mmCIF file of N, CA and C and ligand atoms in Angstrom:
data_model
loop_
_atom_site.group_PDB
_atom_site.id
_atom_site.type_symbol
_atom_site.label_atom_id
_atom_site.label_comp_id
_atom_site.label_asym_id
_atom_site.label_seq_id
_atom_site.Cartn_x
_atom_site.Cartn_y
_atom_site.Cartn_z
ATOM 1 N N MET A 1 0.818 -1.208 0.000
ATOM 2 C CA MET A 1 0.000 0.000 0.000
ATOM 3 C C MET A 1 0.852 1.257 0.000
ATOM 4 N N SER A 2 2.027 1.217 0.631
ATOM 5 C CA SER A 2 2.820 2.428 0.824
ATOM 6 C C SER A 2 3.231 3.044 -0.513
ATOM 7 N N ASP A 3 3.356 2.250 -1.549
ATOM 8 C CA ASP A 3 3.767 2.787 -2.833
ATOM 9 C C ASP A 3 2.664 3.636 -3.467
ATOM 10 N N GLU A 4 1.439 3.498 -2.975
ATOM 11 C CA GLU A 4 0.308 4.235 -3.539
ATOM 12 C C GLU A 4 0.075 5.557 -2.805
ATOM 13 N N SER A 5 0.762 5.751 -1.680
ATOM 14 C CA SER A 5 0.467 6.883 -0.808
ATOM 15 C C SER A 5 0.675 8.236 -1.474
ATOM 16 N N GLY A 6 1.622 8.340 -2.398
ATOM 17 C CA GLY A 6 1.898 9.609 -3.055
ATOM 18 C C GLY A 6 0.812 9.993 -4.046
ATOM 19 N N ASN A 7 -0.131 9.120 -4.238
ATOM 20 C CA ASN A 7 -1.146 9.283 -5.269
ATOM 21 C C ASN A 7 -2.420 9.943 -4.759
ATOM 22 N N SER A 8 -2.372 10.448 -3.514
ATOM 23 C CA SER A 8 -3.611 10.886 -2.876
ATOM 24 C C SER A 8 -4.308 12.013 -3.629
ATOM 25 N N THR A 9 -3.541 12.877 -4.307
ATOM 26 C CA THR A 9 -4.199 13.978 -5.018
ATOM 27 C C THR A 9 -4.272 13.730 -6.509
ATOM 28 N N GLY A 10 -3.579 12.713 -6.976
ATOM 29 C CA GLY A 10 -3.548 12.439 -8.413
ATOM 30 C C GLY A 10 -4.746 11.647 -8.881
ATOM 31 N N THR A 11 -5.936 12.217 -8.716
ATOM 32 C CA THR A 11 -7.155 11.478 -9.062
ATOM 33 C C THR A 11 -7.222 11.188 -10.553
ATOM 34 N N SER A 12 -6.760 12.153 -11.372
ATOM 35 C CA SER A 12 -6.848 11.933 -12.820
ATOM 36 C C SER A 12 -5.921 10.790 -13.228
ATOM 37 N N ALA A 13 -4.755 10.726 -12.583
ATOM 38 C CA ALA A 13 -3.819 9.642 -12.876
ATOM 39 C C ALA A 13 -4.427 8.309 -12.437
ATOM 40 N N ALA A 14 -5.114 8.342 -11.297
ATOM 41 C CA ALA A 14 -5.743 7.131 -10.791
ATOM 42 C C ALA A 14 -6.842 6.670 -11.739
ATOM 43 N N ARG A 15 -7.603 7.648 -12.270
ATOM 44 C CA ARG A 15 -8.684 7.304 -13.192
ATOM 45 C C ARG A 15 -8.119 6.740 -14.487
ATOM 46 N N ALA A 16 -6.960 7.280 -14.889
ATOM 47 C CA ALA A 16 -6.335 6.806 -16.117
ATOM 48 C C ALA A 16 -5.953 5.337 -15.985
ATOM 49 N N ARG A 17 -5.741 4.897 -14.751
ATOM 50 C CA ARG A 17 -5.389 3.497 -14.546
ATOM 51 C C ARG A 17 -6.618 2.610 -14.446
ATOM 52 N N GLY A 18 -7.749 3.135 -14.807
ATOM 53 C CA GLY A 18 -8.947 2.318 -14.892
ATOM 54 C C GLY A 18 -9.741 2.261 -13.605
ATOM 55 N N ARG A 19 -9.544 3.220 -12.724
ATOM 56 C CA ARG A 19 -10.309 3.215 -11.471
ATOM 57 C C ARG A 19 -11.647 3.895 -11.690
ATOM 58 N N VAL A 20 -12.615 3.456 -10.925
ATOM 59 C CA VAL A 20 -13.959 4.010 -11.070
ATOM 60 C C VAL A 20 -14.061 5.335 -10.330
ATOM 61 N N VAL A 21 -15.009 6.153 -10.744
ATOM 62 C CA VAL A 21 -15.308 7.402 -10.048
ATOM 63 C C VAL A 21 -16.264 7.047 -8.913
ATOM 64 N N GLY A 22 -16.034 7.644 -7.749
ATOM 65 C CA GLY A 22 -16.900 7.362 -6.613
ATOM 66 C C GLY A 22 -16.501 6.085 -5.904
ATOM 67 N N VAL A 23 -17.442 5.520 -5.190
ATOM 68 C CA VAL A 23 -17.159 4.330 -4.386
ATOM 69 C C VAL A 23 -17.183 3.089 -5.291
ATOM 70 N N PRO A 24 -16.066 2.365 -5.344
ATOM 71 C CA PRO A 24 -16.071 1.151 -6.177
ATOM 72 C C PRO A 24 -16.918 0.043 -5.536
ATOM 73 N N LYS A 25 -17.723 -0.624 -6.342
ATOM 74 C CA LYS A 25 -18.585 -1.689 -5.813
ATOM 75 C C LYS A 25 -17.960 -3.064 -6.071
ATOM 76 N N ARG A 26 -17.298 -3.168 -7.218
ATOM 77 C CA ARG A 26 -16.769 -4.444 -7.624
ATOM 78 C C ARG A 26 -15.513 -4.207 -8.458
ATOM 79 N N CYS A 27 -14.552 -5.064 -8.307
ATOM 80 C CA CYS A 27 -13.326 -4.944 -9.103
ATOM 81 C C CYS A 27 -13.599 -5.431 -10.528
ATOM 82 N N TRP A 28 -12.758 -5.024 -11.457
ATOM 83 C CA TRP A 28 -12.926 -5.462 -12.847
ATOM 84 C C TRP A 28 -12.836 -6.983 -12.961
ATOM 85 N N CYS A 29 -12.137 -7.608 -11.979
ATOM 86 C CA CYS A 29 -11.941 -9.063 -12.032
ATOM 87 C C CYS A 29 -13.188 -9.808 -11.565
ATOM 88 N N GLY A 30 -14.182 -9.062 -11.069
ATOM 89 C CA GLY A 30 -15.425 -9.703 -10.646
ATOM 90 C C GLY A 30 -15.540 -9.855 -9.145
ATOM 91 N N GLU A 31 -14.413 -9.685 -8.446
ATOM 92 C CA GLU A 31 -14.420 -9.802 -6.986
ATOM 93 C C GLU A 31 -15.078 -8.583 -6.354
ATOM 94 N N LEU A 32 -15.657 -8.770 -5.192
ATOM 95 C CA LEU A 32 -16.231 -7.648 -4.452
ATOM 96 C C LEU A 32 -15.112 -6.761 -3.930
ATOM 97 N N VAL A 33 -15.475 -5.538 -3.653
ATOM 98 C CA VAL A 33 -14.498 -4.599 -3.100
ATOM 99 C C VAL A 33 -14.725 -4.540 -1.588
ATOM 100 N N VAL A 34 -13.666 -4.646 -0.827
ATOM 101 C CA VAL A 34 -13.780 -4.604 0.633
ATOM 102 C C VAL A 34 -13.089 -3.352 1.172
ATOM 103 N N THR A 35 -13.435 -2.993 2.395
ATOM 104 C CA THR A 35 -12.806 -1.833 3.026
ATOM 105 C C THR A 35 -11.691 -2.322 3.931
ATOM 106 N N LYS A 36 -10.524 -1.728 3.775
ATOM 107 C CA LYS A 36 -9.371 -2.108 4.591
ATOM 108 C C LYS A 36 -8.815 -0.854 5.257
ATOM 109 N N MET A 37 -7.960 -1.073 6.229
ATOM 110 C CA MET A 37 -7.334 0.044 6.928
ATOM 111 C C MET A 37 -5.847 0.041 6.601
ATOM 112 N N SER A 38 -5.347 1.189 6.181
ATOM 113 C CA SER A 38 -3.933 1.298 5.836
ATOM 114 C C SER A 38 -3.070 1.265 7.096
ATOM 115 N N LYS A 39 -1.957 0.570 7.013
ATOM 116 C CA LYS A 39 -1.030 0.538 8.145
ATOM 117 C C LYS A 39 0.297 1.158 7.738
ATOM 118 N N SER A 40 0.292 1.836 6.590
ATOM 119 C CA SER A 40 1.536 2.431 6.102
ATOM 120 C C SER A 40 1.890 3.678 6.913
ATOM 121 N N VAL A 41 3.155 4.026 6.909
ATOM 122 C CA VAL A 41 3.626 5.183 7.690
ATOM 123 C C VAL A 41 3.008 6.505 7.191
ATOM 124 N N PRO A 42 2.988 6.748 5.864
ATOM 125 C CA PRO A 42 2.397 8.035 5.444
ATOM 126 C C PRO A 42 0.880 8.104 5.589
ATOM 127 N N ASN A 43 0.196 6.971 5.649
ATOM 128 C CA ASN A 43 -1.272 6.975 5.739
ATOM 129 C C ASN A 43 -1.779 6.038 6.826
ATOM 130 N N PRO A 44 -1.382 6.267 8.066
ATOM 131 C CA PRO A 44 -1.825 5.336 9.118
ATOM 132 C C PRO A 44 -3.324 5.457 9.361
ATOM 133 N N TYR A 45 -3.969 4.315 9.503
ATOM 134 C CA TYR A 45 -5.403 4.213 9.801
ATOM 135 C C TYR A 45 -6.295 4.812 8.698
ATOM 136 N N ARG A 46 -5.707 5.141 7.571
ATOM 137 C CA ARG A 46 -6.531 5.664 6.475
ATOM 138 C C ARG A 46 -7.217 4.475 5.816
ATOM 139 N N ARG A 47 -8.512 4.590 5.648
ATOM 140 C CA ARG A 47 -9.276 3.473 5.103
ATOM 141 C C ARG A 47 -9.265 3.503 3.577
ATOM 142 N N TYR A 48 -9.276 2.328 3.000
ATOM 143 C CA TYR A 48 -9.291 2.241 1.534
ATOM 144 C C TYR A 48 -10.136 1.070 1.063
ATOM 145 N N TYR A 49 -10.610 1.193 -0.149
ATOM 146 C CA TYR A 49 -11.351 0.103 -0.795
ATOM 147 C C TYR A 49 -10.340 -0.741 -1.548
ATOM 148 N N ARG A 50 -10.552 -2.048 -1.480
ATOM 149 C CA ARG A 50 -9.599 -2.932 -2.142
ATOM 150 C C ARG A 50 -10.335 -4.141 -2.692
ATOM 151 N N CYS A 51 -9.873 -4.610 -3.839
ATOM 152 C CA CYS A 51 -10.405 -5.835 -4.415
ATOM 153 C C CYS A 51 -10.171 -6.970 -3.415
ATOM 154 N N ALA A 52 -11.209 -7.728 -3.117
ATOM 155 C CA ALA A 52 -11.124 -8.796 -2.116
ATOM 156 C C ALA A 52 -10.063 -9.833 -2.495
ATOM 157 N N PHE A 53 -9.988 -10.099 -3.779
ATOM 158 C CA PHE A 53 -9.020 -11.076 -4.286
ATOM 159 C C PHE A 53 -7.589 -10.608 -4.018
ATOM 160 N N ALA A 54 -7.333 -9.343 -4.373
ATOM 161 C CA ALA A 54 -5.987 -8.787 -4.192
ATOM 162 C C ALA A 54 -5.651 -8.646 -2.713
ATOM 163 N N ALA A 55 -6.672 -8.278 -1.904
ATOM 164 C CA ALA A 55 -6.450 -8.099 -0.470
ATOM 165 C C ALA A 55 -6.106 -9.432 0.185
ATOM 166 N N GLU A 56 -6.797 -10.462 -0.238
ATOM 167 C CA GLU A 56 -6.588 -11.788 0.347
ATOM 168 C C GLU A 56 -5.176 -12.287 0.050
ATOM 169 N N ARG A 57 -4.712 -12.028 -1.173
ATOM 170 C CA ARG A 57 -3.379 -12.495 -1.575
ATOM 171 C C ARG A 57 -2.303 -11.459 -1.276
ATOM 172 N N LYS A 58 -2.712 -10.343 -0.673
ATOM 173 C CA LYS A 58 -1.777 -9.254 -0.330
ATOM 174 C C LYS A 58 -0.923 -8.860 -1.525
ATOM 175 N N LEU A 59 -1.598 -8.662 -2.657
ATOM 176 C CA LEU A 59 -0.889 -8.271 -3.880
ATOM 177 C C LEU A 59 -0.429 -6.827 -3.761
ATOM 178 N N SER A 60 0.634 -6.501 -4.442
ATOM 179 C CA SER A 60 1.057 -5.094 -4.534
ATOM 180 C C SER A 60 1.498 -4.834 -5.959
ATOM 181 N N ASN A 61 1.441 -3.563 -6.350
ATOM 182 C CA ASN A 61 1.764 -3.158 -7.722
ATOM 183 C C ASN A 61 0.902 -3.895 -8.753
ATOM 184 N N ASP A 62 -0.338 -4.165 -8.366
ATOM 185 C CA ASP A 62 -1.271 -4.830 -9.268
ATOM 186 C C ASP A 62 -2.279 -3.789 -9.748
ATOM 187 N N ASN A 63 -3.149 -4.191 -10.661
ATOM 188 C CA ASN A 63 -4.139 -3.222 -11.146
ATOM 189 C C ASN A 63 -5.561 -3.567 -10.662
ATOM 190 N N HIS A 64 -5.656 -4.303 -9.553
ATOM 191 C CA HIS A 64 -6.972 -4.580 -8.964
ATOM 192 C C HIS A 64 -7.471 -3.342 -8.235
ATOM 193 N N ALA A 65 -8.777 -3.302 -8.008
ATOM 194 C CA ALA A 65 -9.408 -2.114 -7.431
ATOM 195 C C ALA A 65 -8.723 -1.682 -6.145
ATOM 196 N N TYR A 66 -8.429 -0.389 -6.110
ATOM 197 C CA TYR A 66 -7.831 0.204 -4.918
ATOM 198 C C TYR A 66 -8.207 1.674 -4.904
ATOM 199 N N LYS A 67 -8.737 2.126 -3.805
ATOM 200 C CA LYS A 67 -9.104 3.535 -3.719
ATOM 201 C C LYS A 67 -9.250 3.970 -2.276
ATOM 202 N N TRP A 68 -8.723 5.134 -1.949
ATOM 203 C CA TRP A 68 -8.904 5.684 -0.604
ATOM 204 C C TRP A 68 -10.381 5.973 -0.402
ATOM 205 N N VAL A 69 -10.879 5.649 0.774
ATOM 206 C CA VAL A 69 -12.293 5.862 1.077
ATOM 207 C C VAL A 69 -12.633 7.353 1.032
ATOM 208 N N ASP A 70 -11.770 8.194 1.637
ATOM 209 C CA ASP A 70 -12.079 9.639 1.662
ATOM 210 C C ASP A 70 -12.122 10.222 0.261
ATOM 211 N N GLU A 71 -11.231 9.732 -0.623
ATOM 212 C CA GLU A 71 -11.222 10.222 -2.012
ATOM 213 C C GLU A 71 -12.468 9.767 -2.753
ATOM 214 N N ALA A 72 -12.845 8.525 -2.489
ATOM 215 C CA ALA A 72 -14.048 7.981 -3.130
ATOM 216 C C ALA A 72 -15.277 8.784 -2.708
ATOM 217 N N LEU A 73 -15.329 9.113 -1.405
ATOM 218 C CA LEU A 73 -16.474 9.880 -0.902
ATOM 219 C C LEU A 73 -16.462 11.295 -1.468
ATOM 220 N N LEU A 74 -15.256 11.861 -1.600
ATOM 221 C CA LEU A 74 -15.151 13.198 -2.216
ATOM 222 C C LEU A 74 -15.665 13.153 -3.648
ATOM 223 N N ASP A 75 -15.290 12.067 -4.349
ATOM 224 C CA ASP A 75 -15.779 11.859 -5.723
ATOM 225 C C ASP A 75 -17.296 11.842 -5.753
ATOM 226 N N GLU A 76 -17.863 11.105 -4.796
ATOM 227 C CA GLU A 76 -19.323 10.978 -4.727
ATOM 228 C C GLU A 76 -19.960 12.346 -4.514
ATOM 229 N N ILE A 77 -19.355 13.126 -3.596
ATOM 230 C CA ILE A 77 -19.893 14.465 -3.310
ATOM 231 C C ILE A 77 -19.803 15.334 -4.557
ATOM 232 N N GLU A 78 -18.638 15.254 -5.230
ATOM 233 C CA GLU A 78 -18.436 16.027 -6.459
ATOM 234 C C GLU A 78 -19.492 15.671 -7.495
ATOM 235 N N ALA A 79 -19.688 14.354 -7.664
ATOM 236 C CA ALA A 79 -20.670 13.884 -8.648
ATOM 237 C C ALA A 79 -22.066 14.356 -8.272
ATOM 238 N N LEU A 80 -22.371 14.304 -6.971
ATOM 239 C CA LEU A 80 -23.680 14.749 -6.487
ATOM 240 C C LEU A 80 -23.870 16.238 -6.733
ATOM 241 N N THR A 81 -22.819 17.014 -6.420
ATOM 242 C CA THR A 81 -22.878 18.461 -6.632
ATOM 243 C C THR A 81 -23.138 18.757 -8.096
ATOM 244 N N PHE A 82 -22.430 18.011 -8.957
ATOM 245 C CA PHE A 82 -22.599 18.198 -10.395
ATOM 246 C C PHE A 82 -24.034 17.887 -10.814
ATOM 247 N N ARG A 83 -24.551 16.765 -10.257
ATOM 248 C CA ARG A 83 -25.914 16.358 -10.625
ATOM 249 C C ARG A 83 -26.946 17.355 -10.128
ATOM 250 N N VAL A 84 -26.723 17.867 -8.902
ATOM 251 C CA VAL A 84 -27.653 18.860 -8.339
ATOM 252 C C VAL A 84 -27.627 20.119 -9.203
ATOM 253 N N GLY A 85 -26.396 20.536 -9.593
ATOM 254 C CA GLY A 85 -26.247 21.718 -10.440
ATOM 255 C C GLY A 85 -26.976 21.541 -11.764
ATOM 256 N N ARG A 86 -26.822 20.345 -12.341
ATOM 257 C CA ARG A 86 -27.461 20.061 -13.636
ATOM 258 C C ARG A 86 -28.979 20.070 -13.473
ATOM 259 N N LEU A 87 -29.434 19.493 -12.357
ATOM 260 C CA LEU A 87 -30.864 19.429 -12.066
ATOM 261 C C LEU A 87 -31.440 20.821 -11.909
ATOM 262 N N GLU A 88 -30.669 21.678 -11.194
ATOM 263 C CA GLU A 88 -31.112 23.058 -10.987
ATOM 264 C C GLU A 88 -31.221 23.776 -12.313
ATOM 265 N N ARG A 89 -30.206 23.561 -13.165
ATOM 266 C CA ARG A 89 -30.223 24.220 -14.470
ATOM 267 C C ARG A 89 -31.419 23.751 -15.282
ATOM 268 N N THR A 90 -31.702 22.432 -15.216
ATOM 269 C CA THR A 90 -32.845 21.878 -15.940
ATOM 270 C C THR A 90 -34.134 22.499 -15.435
ATOM 271 N N LEU A 91 -34.238 22.627 -14.098
ATOM 272 C CA LEU A 91 -35.434 23.214 -13.492
ATOM 273 C C LEU A 91 -35.622 24.643 -13.969
ATOM 274 N N ILE A 92 -34.515 25.406 -13.974
ATOM 275 C CA ILE A 92 -34.584 26.803 -14.419
ATOM 276 C C ILE A 92 -34.986 26.844 -15.887
ATOM 277 N N ASP A 93 -34.371 25.975 -16.691
ATOM 278 C CA ASP A 93 -34.707 25.910 -18.117
ATOM 279 C C ASP A 93 -36.192 25.623 -18.296
ATOM 280 N N ASP A 94 -36.703 24.668 -17.491
ATOM 281 C CA ASP A 94 -38.118 24.301 -17.558
ATOM 282 C C ASP A 94 -38.982 25.504 -17.241
ATOM 283 N N ARG A 95 -38.580 26.232 -16.179
ATOM 284 C CA ARG A 95 -39.366 27.378 -15.749
ATOM 285 C C ARG A 95 -39.367 28.448 -16.838
ATOM 286 N N VAL A 96 -38.176 28.677 -17.412
ATOM 287 C CA VAL A 96 -38.054 29.669 -18.486
ATOM 288 C C VAL A 96 -38.933 29.251 -19.661
ATOM 289 N N GLU A 97 -38.883 27.959 -19.967
ATOM 290 C CA GLU A 97 -39.668 27.418 -21.089
ATOM 291 C C GLU A 97 -41.161 27.619 -20.821
ATOM 292 N N GLU A 98 -41.571 27.389 -19.559
ATOM 293 C CA GLU A 98 -42.967 27.553 -19.170
ATOM 294 C C GLU A 98 -43.400 29.011 -19.340
ATOM 295 N N GLU A 99 -42.525 29.919 -18.863
ATOM 296 C CA GLU A 99 -42.820 31.349 -18.980
ATOM 297 C C GLU A 99 -42.939 31.736 -20.448
ATOM 298 N N ARG A 100 -42.022 31.179 -21.236
ATOM 299 C CA ARG A 100 -42.016 31.494 -22.662
ATOM 300 C C ARG A 100 -43.318 31.024 -23.309
ATOM 301 N N LYS A 101 -43.758 29.830 -22.896
ATOM 302 C CA LYS A 101 -45.005 29.273 -23.433
ATOM 303 C C LYS A 101 -46.179 30.153 -23.045
ATOM 304 N N LYS A 102 -46.191 30.531 -21.743
ATOM 305 C CA LYS A 102 -47.277 31.392 -21.247
ATOM 306 C C LYS A 102 -47.297 32.695 -22.026
ATOM 307 N N PHE A 103 -46.120 33.248 -22.256
ATOM 308 C CA PHE A 103 -46.025 34.510 -22.975
ATOM 309 C C PHE A 103 -46.530 34.340 -24.409
ATOM 310 N N ALA A 104 -46.125 33.233 -25.035
ATOM 311 C CA ALA A 104 -46.557 32.967 -26.418
ATOM 312 C C ALA A 104 -48.077 32.838 -26.469
ATOM 313 N N GLU A 105 -48.648 32.140 -25.462
ATOM 314 C CA GLU A 105 -50.102 31.981 -25.390
ATOM 315 C C GLU A 105 -50.776 33.338 -25.246
ATOM 316 N N PHE A 106 -50.205 34.163 -24.360
ATOM 317 C CA PHE A 106 -50.744 35.497 -24.114
ATOM 318 C C PHE A 106 -50.690 36.323 -25.388
ATOM 319 N N GLU A 107 -49.540 36.235 -26.054
ATOM 320 C CA GLU A 107 -49.340 36.974 -27.298
ATOM 321 C C GLU A 107 -50.393 36.557 -28.330
ATOM 322 N N MET A 108 -50.627 35.240 -28.407
ATOM 323 C CA MET A 108 -51.583 34.679 -29.355
ATOM 324 C C MET A 108 -52.978 35.211 -29.035
ATOM 325 N N LYS A 109 -53.323 35.182 -27.738
ATOM 326 C CA LYS A 109 -54.639 35.647 -27.294
ATOM 327 C C LYS A 109 -54.818 37.105 -27.678
ATOM 328 N N LEU A 110 -53.753 37.880 -27.398
ATOM 329 C CA LEU A 110 -53.792 39.309 -27.689
ATOM 330 C C LEU A 110 -53.995 39.532 -29.182
ATOM 331 N N GLU A 111 -53.246 38.778 -29.964
ATOM 332 C CA GLU A 111 -53.341 38.902 -31.416
ATOM 333 C C GLU A 111 -54.756 38.582 -31.889
ATOM 334 N N THR A 112 -55.307 37.484 -31.352
ATOM 335 C CA THR A 112 -56.664 37.061 -31.747
ATOM 336 C C THR A 112 -57.668 38.146 -31.392
ATOM 337 N N GLU A 113 -57.478 38.707 -30.179
ATOM 338 C CA GLU A 113 -58.425 39.712 -29.734
ATOM 339 C C GLU A 113 -58.334 40.964 -30.608
ATOM 340 N N VAL A 114 -57.085 41.386 -30.856
ATOM 341 C CA VAL A 114 -56.870 42.571 -31.703
ATOM 342 C C VAL A 114 -57.467 42.308 -33.077
ATOM 343 N N PHE A 115 -57.223 41.118 -33.578
ATOM 344 C CA PHE A 115 -57.706 40.747 -34.913
ATOM 345 C C PHE A 115 -59.234 40.777 -34.970
ATOM 346 N N SER A 116 -59.877 40.189 -33.937
ATOM 347 C CA SER A 116 -61.347 40.141 -33.939
ATOM 348 C C SER A 116 -61.929 41.538 -33.778
ATOM 349 N N ARG A 117 -61.240 42.356 -32.993
ATOM 350 C CA ARG A 117 -61.714 43.736 -32.829
ATOM 351 C C ARG A 117 -61.600 44.501 -34.138
ATOM 352 N N MET A 118 -60.486 44.244 -34.832
ATOM 353 C CA MET A 118 -60.285 44.892 -36.125
ATOM 354 C C MET A 118 -61.361 44.449 -37.107
ATOM 355 N N GLU A 119 -61.684 43.153 -37.048
ATOM 356 C CA GLU A 119 -62.723 42.620 -37.936
ATOM 357 C C GLU A 119 -64.064 43.283 -37.634
ATOM 358 N N ASP A 120 -64.333 43.381 -36.334
ATOM 359 C CA ASP A 120 -65.573 44.043 -35.909
ATOM 360 C C ASP A 120 -65.635 45.454 -36.467
ATOM 361 N N ALA A 121 -64.510 46.152 -36.301
ATOM 362 C CA ALA A 121 -64.443 47.543 -36.762
ATOM 363 C C ALA A 121 -64.656 47.607 -38.265
ATOM 364 N N ILE A 122 -64.012 46.655 -38.966
ATOM 365 C CA ILE A 122 -64.122 46.637 -40.435
ATOM 366 C C ILE A 122 -65.562 46.339 -40.849
ATOM 367 N N SER A 123 -66.163 45.312 -40.213
ATOM 368 C CA SER A 123 -67.532 44.955 -40.605
ATOM 369 C C SER A 123 -68.501 46.086 -40.247
ATOM 370 N N GLU A 124 -68.204 46.766 -39.144
ATOM 371 C CA GLU A 124 -69.039 47.910 -38.763
ATOM 372 C C GLU A 124 -68.917 49.011 -39.811
ATOM 373 N N ALA A 125 -67.657 49.237 -40.227
ATOM 374 C CA ALA A 125 -67.407 50.251 -41.248
ATOM 375 C C ALA A 125 -68.127 49.879 -42.533
ATOM 376 N N LYS A 126 -68.086 48.570 -42.859
ATOM 377 C CA LYS A 126 -68.773 48.091 -44.078
ATOM 378 C C LYS A 126 -70.273 48.350 -43.973
ATOM 379 N N TRP A 127 -70.796 48.053 -42.782
ATOM 380 C CA TRP A 127 -72.220 48.243 -42.520
ATOM 381 C C TRP A 127 -72.600 49.707 -42.679
ATOM 382 N N GLU A 128 -71.744 50.566 -42.132
ATOM 383 C CA GLU A 128 -71.961 52.008 -42.257
ATOM 384 C C GLU A 128 -71.965 52.397 -43.730
ATOM 385 N N MET A 129 -70.974 51.857 -44.434
ATOM 386 C CA MET A 129 -70.823 52.138 -45.856
ATOM 387 C C MET A 129 -72.073 51.710 -46.616
ATOM 388 N N LYS A 130 -72.570 50.517 -46.268
ATOM 389 C CA LYS A 130 -73.770 49.993 -46.940
ATOM 390 C C LYS A 130 -74.957 50.913 -46.688
ATOM 391 N N LYS A 131 -75.035 51.353 -45.412
ATOM 392 C CA LYS A 131 -76.139 52.246 -45.039
ATOM 393 C C LYS A 131 -76.099 53.524 -45.881
ATOM 394 N N VAL A 132 -74.855 54.081 -45.967
ATOM 395 C CA VAL A 132 -74.673 55.321 -46.739
ATOM 396 C C VAL A 132 -75.032 55.068 -48.198
ATOM 397 N N MET A 133 -74.522 53.938 -48.700
ATOM 398 C CA MET A 133 -74.785 53.594 -50.107
ATOM 399 C C MET A 133 -76.292 53.451 -50.341
ATOM 400 N N GLY A 134 -76.936 52.814 -49.359
ATOM 401 C CA GLY A 134 -78.384 52.610 -49.458
ATOM 402 C C GLY A 134 -79.118 53.939 -49.497
ATOM 403 N N ILE A 135 -78.700 54.846 -48.632
ATOM 404 C CA ILE A 135 -79.343 56.176 -48.593
ATOM 405 C C ILE A 135 -79.112 56.902 -49.914
ATOM 406 N N VAL A 136 -77.860 56.812 -50.393
ATOM 407 C CA VAL A 136 -77.508 57.464 -51.662
ATOM 408 C C VAL A 136 -78.360 56.881 -52.791
ATOM 409 N N ALA A 137 -78.459 55.554 -52.794
ATOM 410 C CA ALA A 137 -79.235 54.879 -53.837
ATOM 411 C C ALA A 137 -80.701 55.296 -53.757
ATOM 412 N N LEU A 138 -81.182 55.339 -52.535
ATOM 413 C CA LEU A 138 -82.578 55.740 -52.326
ATOM 414 C C LEU A 138 -82.791 57.180 -52.803
ATOM 415 N N GLY A 139 -81.816 58.013 -52.492
ATOM 416 C CA GLY A 139 -81.870 59.418 -52.904
ATOM 417 C C GLY A 139 -81.915 59.535 -54.419
ATOM 418 N N CYS A 140 -81.035 58.756 -55.039
ATOM 419 C CA CYS A 140 -80.968 58.767 -56.510
ATOM 420 C C CYS A 140 -82.300 58.336 -57.107
ATOM 421 N N LEU A 141 -82.834 57.254 -56.519
ATOM 422 C CA LEU A 141 -84.097 56.699 -57.004
ATOM 423 C C LEU A 141 -85.208 57.750 -56.859
ATOM 424 N N THR A 142 -85.212 58.394 -55.698
ATOM 425 C CA THR A 142 -86.218 59.434 -55.442
ATOM 426 C C THR A 142 -86.096 60.544 -56.465
ATOM 427 N N MET A 143 -84.835 60.934 -56.747
ATOM 428 C CA MET A 143 -84.590 61.991 -57.733
ATOM 429 C C MET A 143 -85.135 61.596 -59.090
ATOM 430 N N VAL A 144 -84.837 60.328 -59.448
ATOM 431 C CA VAL A 144 -85.278 59.819 -60.768
ATOM 432 C C VAL A 144 -86.802 59.823 -60.845
ATOM 433 N N VAL A 145 -87.411 59.311 -59.777
ATOM 434 C CA VAL A 145 -88.873 59.229 -59.740
ATOM 435 C C VAL A 145 -89.465 60.636 -59.794
ATOM 436 N N LEU A 146 -88.869 61.503 -58.993
ATOM 437 C CA LEU A 146 -89.358 62.885 -58.917
ATOM 438 C C LEU A 146 -89.216 63.567 -60.280
ATOM 439 N N SER A 147 -88.045 63.332 -60.936
ATOM 440 C CA SER A 147 -87.801 63.987 -62.231
ATOM 441 C C SER A 147 -88.801 63.473 -63.280
ATOM 442 N N LYS A 148 -89.210 62.231 -63.138
ATOM 443 C CA LYS A 148 -90.158 61.658 -64.105
ATOM 444 C C LYS A 148 -91.560 62.231 -63.875
ATOM 445 N N ILE A 149 -91.893 62.425 -62.611
ATOM 446 C CA ILE A 149 -93.215 62.953 -62.254
ATOM 447 C C ILE A 149 -93.330 64.402 -62.730
ATOM 448 N N ILE A 150 -92.221 65.130 -62.515
ATOM 449 C CA ILE A 150 -92.251 66.562 -62.854
ATOM 450 C C ILE A 150 -92.143 66.825 -64.332
HETATM 451 ZN ZN1 ZN B 201 -9.734 -7.618 -8.542
#
């Protein structure tokens, strides 16, 4: 274990060696991962996850699962923070989308109302026009009739 102690901050290097992010559940070899306590001088009593197979045979310099518990938990927190952040962004996006929809609906309603009012105004104007035309026509007819009588 002592040869791994310098690796405590090199998470990217550890990941490059095929280690999982967060708490390892199972080693790539299929063995379960167990929790062990470090007895090394630089990391006394520091707990770590280890492949059960490798732990049983006390392997060293192998590529079986190995990870400090505190680092794994930090990974988990990081992943959780990331997920919460993403969730928050999604929620905000949803809310913005909802507002946008409401606004579009409102805009549509407004447009329809303006349009129907304009139609009303136009048909009213047409009606007025017809009335005027009717009066004019009636006037003309009266003139014609009157001119014939006279
Ligand atoms: Zn293993």
